Coordinates of C-alpha atoms and ligand atoms in Angstrom, one line a residue:
M1 CA 0.0 0.0 0.0
K2 CA 1.4 3.4 -1.0
K3 CA 0.8 6.2 1.4
L4 CA 0.2 9.4 -0.5
F5 CA 0.5 13.0 0.7
L6 CA -0.3 16.1 -1.5
I7 CA 1.3 19.4 -0.9
I8 CA -0.4 22.4 -2.3
G9 CA 0.2 26.1 -2.0
A10 CA 0.5 29.3 -4.0
P11 CA 3.3 29.9 -6.5
G12 CA 6.3 30.8 -4.3
S13 CA 4.9 29.1 -1.2
G14 CA 7.9 26.8 -1.1
K15 CA 6.0 23.6 -1.5
T16 CA 8.5 22.0 -3.8
T17 CA 11.5 22.9 -1.7
D18 CA 9.8 21.7 1.5
A19 CA 8.8 18.3 -0.1
Q20 CA 12.2 17.8 -1.6
L21 CA 14.0 18.3 1.7
I22 CA 11.6 15.9 3.5
A23 CA 12.3 13.2 0.8
E24 CA 16.1 13.9 1.1
R25 CA 16.0 13.4 4.8
N26 CA 14.1 10.1 4.6
P27 CA 15.5 8.5 1.4
D28 CA 14.5 5.0 2.3
K29 CA 10.9 5.7 3.0
V30 CA 9.9 8.8 1.1
V31 CA 9.9 9.7 -2.6
H32 CA 8.9 13.1 -3.9
Y33 CA 7.5 14.4 -7.2
S34 CA 6.8 18.0 -8.2
T35 CA 4.0 18.3 -10.7
G36 CA 5.6 21.5 -12.1
D37 CA 9.1 19.9 -12.4
L38 CA 7.6 16.8 -14.1
L39 CA 5.9 19.0 -16.6
R40 CA 9.0 21.1 -17.2
A41 CA 11.0 17.9 -17.7
E42 CA 8.7 17.0 -20.5
V43 CA 9.2 20.4 -22.0
A44 CA 13.0 20.0 -21.7
S45 CA 12.8 16.7 -23.5
G46 CA 11.8 18.6 -26.7
S47 CA 8.8 16.3 -27.4
E48 CA 5.7 17.5 -29.1
L49 CA 3.8 17.0 -25.9
G50 CA 6.4 19.2 -24.2
Q51 CA 5.7 22.0 -26.8
T52 CA 2.0 21.9 -25.9
I53 CA 2.8 21.9 -22.2
K54 CA 5.2 24.9 -22.6
S55 CA 2.4 27.1 -24.1
Y56 CA 0.4 26.7 -20.9
I57 CA 3.2 27.1 -18.4
D58 CA 4.6 30.2 -20.0
N59 CA 1.2 31.9 -19.7
G60 CA 0.6 30.7 -16.1
N61 CA -2.4 28.6 -17.1
L62 CA -3.2 25.1 -16.1
V63 CA -1.9 22.3 -18.3
P64 CA -4.9 20.3 -19.6
L65 CA -6.4 17.7 -17.3
E66 CA -5.5 14.5 -19.3
I67 CA -1.8 15.5 -19.5
V68 CA -1.6 16.2 -15.7
I69 CA -3.5 13.1 -14.7
D70 CA -1.2 10.9 -16.9
T71 CA 1.8 12.6 -15.3
I72 CA 0.5 11.9 -11.8
K73 CA -0.5 8.3 -12.6
K74 CA 3.0 7.6 -13.9
A75 CA 4.6 9.2 -10.9
I76 CA 2.6 7.1 -8.5
E77 CA 3.2 3.9 -10.5
E78 CA 6.9 4.4 -10.6
A79 CA 7.2 5.4 -6.9
D80 CA 9.1 2.7 -5.1
R81 CA 8.9 3.9 -1.6
E82 CA 6.2 3.6 1.2
V83 CA 5.4 7.3 1.3
V84 CA 4.8 9.3 -1.9
L85 CA 4.8 13.1 -1.7
I86 CA 3.3 15.0 -4.7
D87 CA 3.4 18.8 -4.7
G88 CA 1.4 21.1 -7.0
F89 CA -1.6 18.8 -7.3
P90 CA -4.5 19.0 -7.4
R91 CA -4.8 22.5 -8.8
S92 CA -8.5 22.4 -10.0
V93 CA -11.7 20.7 -9.0
E94 CA -11.6 18.5 -12.0
Q95 CA -8.1 17.3 -11.1
M96 CA -9.3 16.6 -7.5
E97 CA -12.2 14.6 -8.8
A98 CA -10.1 12.6 -11.2
L99 CA -7.7 11.8 -8.3
D100 CA -10.6 10.8 -6.2
Q101 CA -11.8 8.4 -8.9
M102 CA -8.3 7.0 -9.3
L103 CA -8.1 6.4 -5.5
K104 CA -11.4 4.6 -5.6
N105 CA -10.4 2.4 -8.5
S106 CA -7.0 1.5 -7.0
G107 CA -6.7 -0.7 -3.9
D108 CA -3.0 0.2 -3.7
I109 CA -3.0 3.9 -2.8
Q110 CA -4.1 5.6 0.3
L111 CA -4.4 9.4 0.5
L112 CA -3.3 10.3 4.1
G113 CA -3.1 14.0 4.0
V114 CA -3.3 17.2 1.9
I115 CA -0.9 19.8 3.3
E116 CA -1.5 23.4 2.3
V117 CA 1.5 25.7 2.7
V118 CA 0.0 29.1 3.4
V119 CA 1.7 32.4 2.5
S120 CA 0.5 36.0 1.9
D121 CA 0.2 37.3 -1.6
E122 CA 3.0 39.7 -0.9
T123 CA 5.4 36.9 0.1
A124 CA 4.4 34.8 -2.9
K125 CA 5.1 37.7 -5.2
E126 CA 8.5 38.6 -3.7
R127 CA 9.7 35.0 -3.9
V128 CA 8.5 34.3 -7.4
L129 CA 9.8 37.5 -8.9
G130 CA 13.0 37.1 -7.0
R131 CA 13.8 33.6 -8.3
G132 CA 13.2 34.2 -12.1
R133 CA 12.9 30.5 -12.9
G134 CA 11.4 30.9 -16.3
A135 CA 9.1 32.9 -18.6
D136 CA 6.3 32.4 -16.1
D137 CA 8.1 34.3 -13.3
R138 CA 7.3 37.6 -14.9
E139 CA 5.0 40.0 -13.0
E140 CA 1.9 39.8 -15.4
V141 CA 2.2 36.0 -15.5
F142 CA 2.6 35.8 -11.8
Y143 CA -0.8 37.6 -11.3
N144 CA -2.5 35.1 -13.6
R145 CA -0.9 32.2 -11.7
M146 CA -2.2 33.6 -8.4
K147 CA -5.7 33.9 -9.9
V148 CA -5.6 30.4 -11.3
F149 CA -4.4 29.1 -7.9
K150 CA -7.0 30.9 -5.8
E151 CA -10.1 30.3 -7.9
P152 CA -10.6 26.6 -7.0
L153 CA -9.0 26.7 -3.6
P154 CA -12.1 27.1 -1.5
A155 CA -13.7 24.1 -3.1
I156 CA -10.5 22.0 -2.7
E157 CA -10.2 23.0 0.9
Q158 CA -13.8 22.1 1.6
F159 CA -13.5 18.7 -0.1
Y160 CA -10.5 17.6 1.9
T161 CA -11.7 19.3 5.2
A162 CA -14.8 17.1 4.9
Q163 CA -12.6 14.1 4.7
N164 CA -10.5 15.3 7.6
K165 CA -7.4 15.4 5.5
L166 CA -6.6 19.1 5.1
I167 CA -3.7 20.4 7.2
K168 CA -2.7 24.1 6.8
V169 CA 0.9 25.0 7.6
D170 CA 2.3 28.5 8.0
G171 CA 4.7 29.0 5.1
E172 CA 6.0 32.4 6.4
R173 CA 8.5 30.9 8.8
T174 CA 12.1 29.7 8.1
I175 CA 12.4 26.7 5.7
E176 CA 13.8 24.7 8.7
E177 CA 10.7 25.3 10.8
I178 CA 8.3 24.6 8.0
V179 CA 10.0 21.4 6.9
A180 CA 10.2 20.2 10.5
D181 CA 6.5 20.8 10.9
I182 CA 5.5 19.0 7.7
E183 CA 7.9 16.2 8.3
K184 CA 6.3 15.6 11.7
I185 CA 2.8 15.5 10.3
I186 CA 3.8 13.0 7.6
K187 CA 5.7 10.7 10.0
E188 CA 2.8 10.6 12.4
K189 CA 0.2 10.0 9.8
A190 CA 2.2 7.4 7.8
Q191 CA 3.6 5.9 11.0
I192 CA 7.2 5.8 9.7
Ligands
ADP1 P1 4.4 27.4 -8.9 O1 3.7 26.6 -7.8 O2 5.5 28.3 -8.3 O3 3.5 28.1 -9.8 P2 4.9 25.0 -10.3 O4 6.2 24.5 -10.7 O5 4.2 24.2 -9.3 O6 5.3 26.4 -9.8 O7 4.0 25.3 -11.5 C1 4.4 25.9 -12.7 C2 3.4 25.8 -13.8 O8 3.3 24.4 -14.2 C3 1.9 26.2 -13.5 O9 1.7 27.6 -13.6 C4 1.2 25.4 -14.5 O10 1.3 25.9 -15.8 C5 1.9 24.1 -14.5 N1 1.4 23.1 -13.5 C6 1.9 22.7 -12.4 N2 1.1 21.9 -11.7 C7 0.0 21.8 -12.4 C8 -1.2 21.1 -12.3 N3 -1.5 20.3 -11.2 N4 -2.2 21.2 -13.2 C9 -1.9 21.9 -14.3 N5 -0.8 22.6 -14.5 C10 0.1 22.6 -13.6

């Protein structure tokens, strides 16, 4: 049985960094996938699919449902550790529903928690514009990404709150504090 945790948060919330550090600290038990990094890897491969993905990422829009679900399915399938962390998913109600269906159809994956790393708009903006990762870290694109992030958030929060799976973590502290907090939650819930 794979124990799944999702880590969500605004652009610049630090969700990928946090999840990566937790996986590095627990290499035997935890594997991490970043949805954004997986999609960017496809772009970097130069494939036709990558070209399609790039057009969405560069404008700060969501990559189409089927592509994202395929990406997540592959990641979960190839995950060879007890605990699987995925950040940046779900980012829409339809993605959340598709995952729910996937979980219902699979006897092998158990969703144990959805961790939301919460930061203010101001912090998100400073971090994203400060890092300049790609075409999507420009100011106009950042505002669109924030809008795209926020629009489905209440529905996503409600859905996982009703299942008693949503945990909000204050993302305004030091990385060390945030990581320690999330790691503790994961270890308790996964009993590792
Ligand atoms: P950030 O969270 O800082 O925006 P990410 O690397 O998580 O950075 O996402 C970058 C871009 O990748 C998004 O703006 C979007 O275009 C695409 N992306 C990432 N995750 C998803 C997802 N779950 N569904 C659709 N598109 C996604």
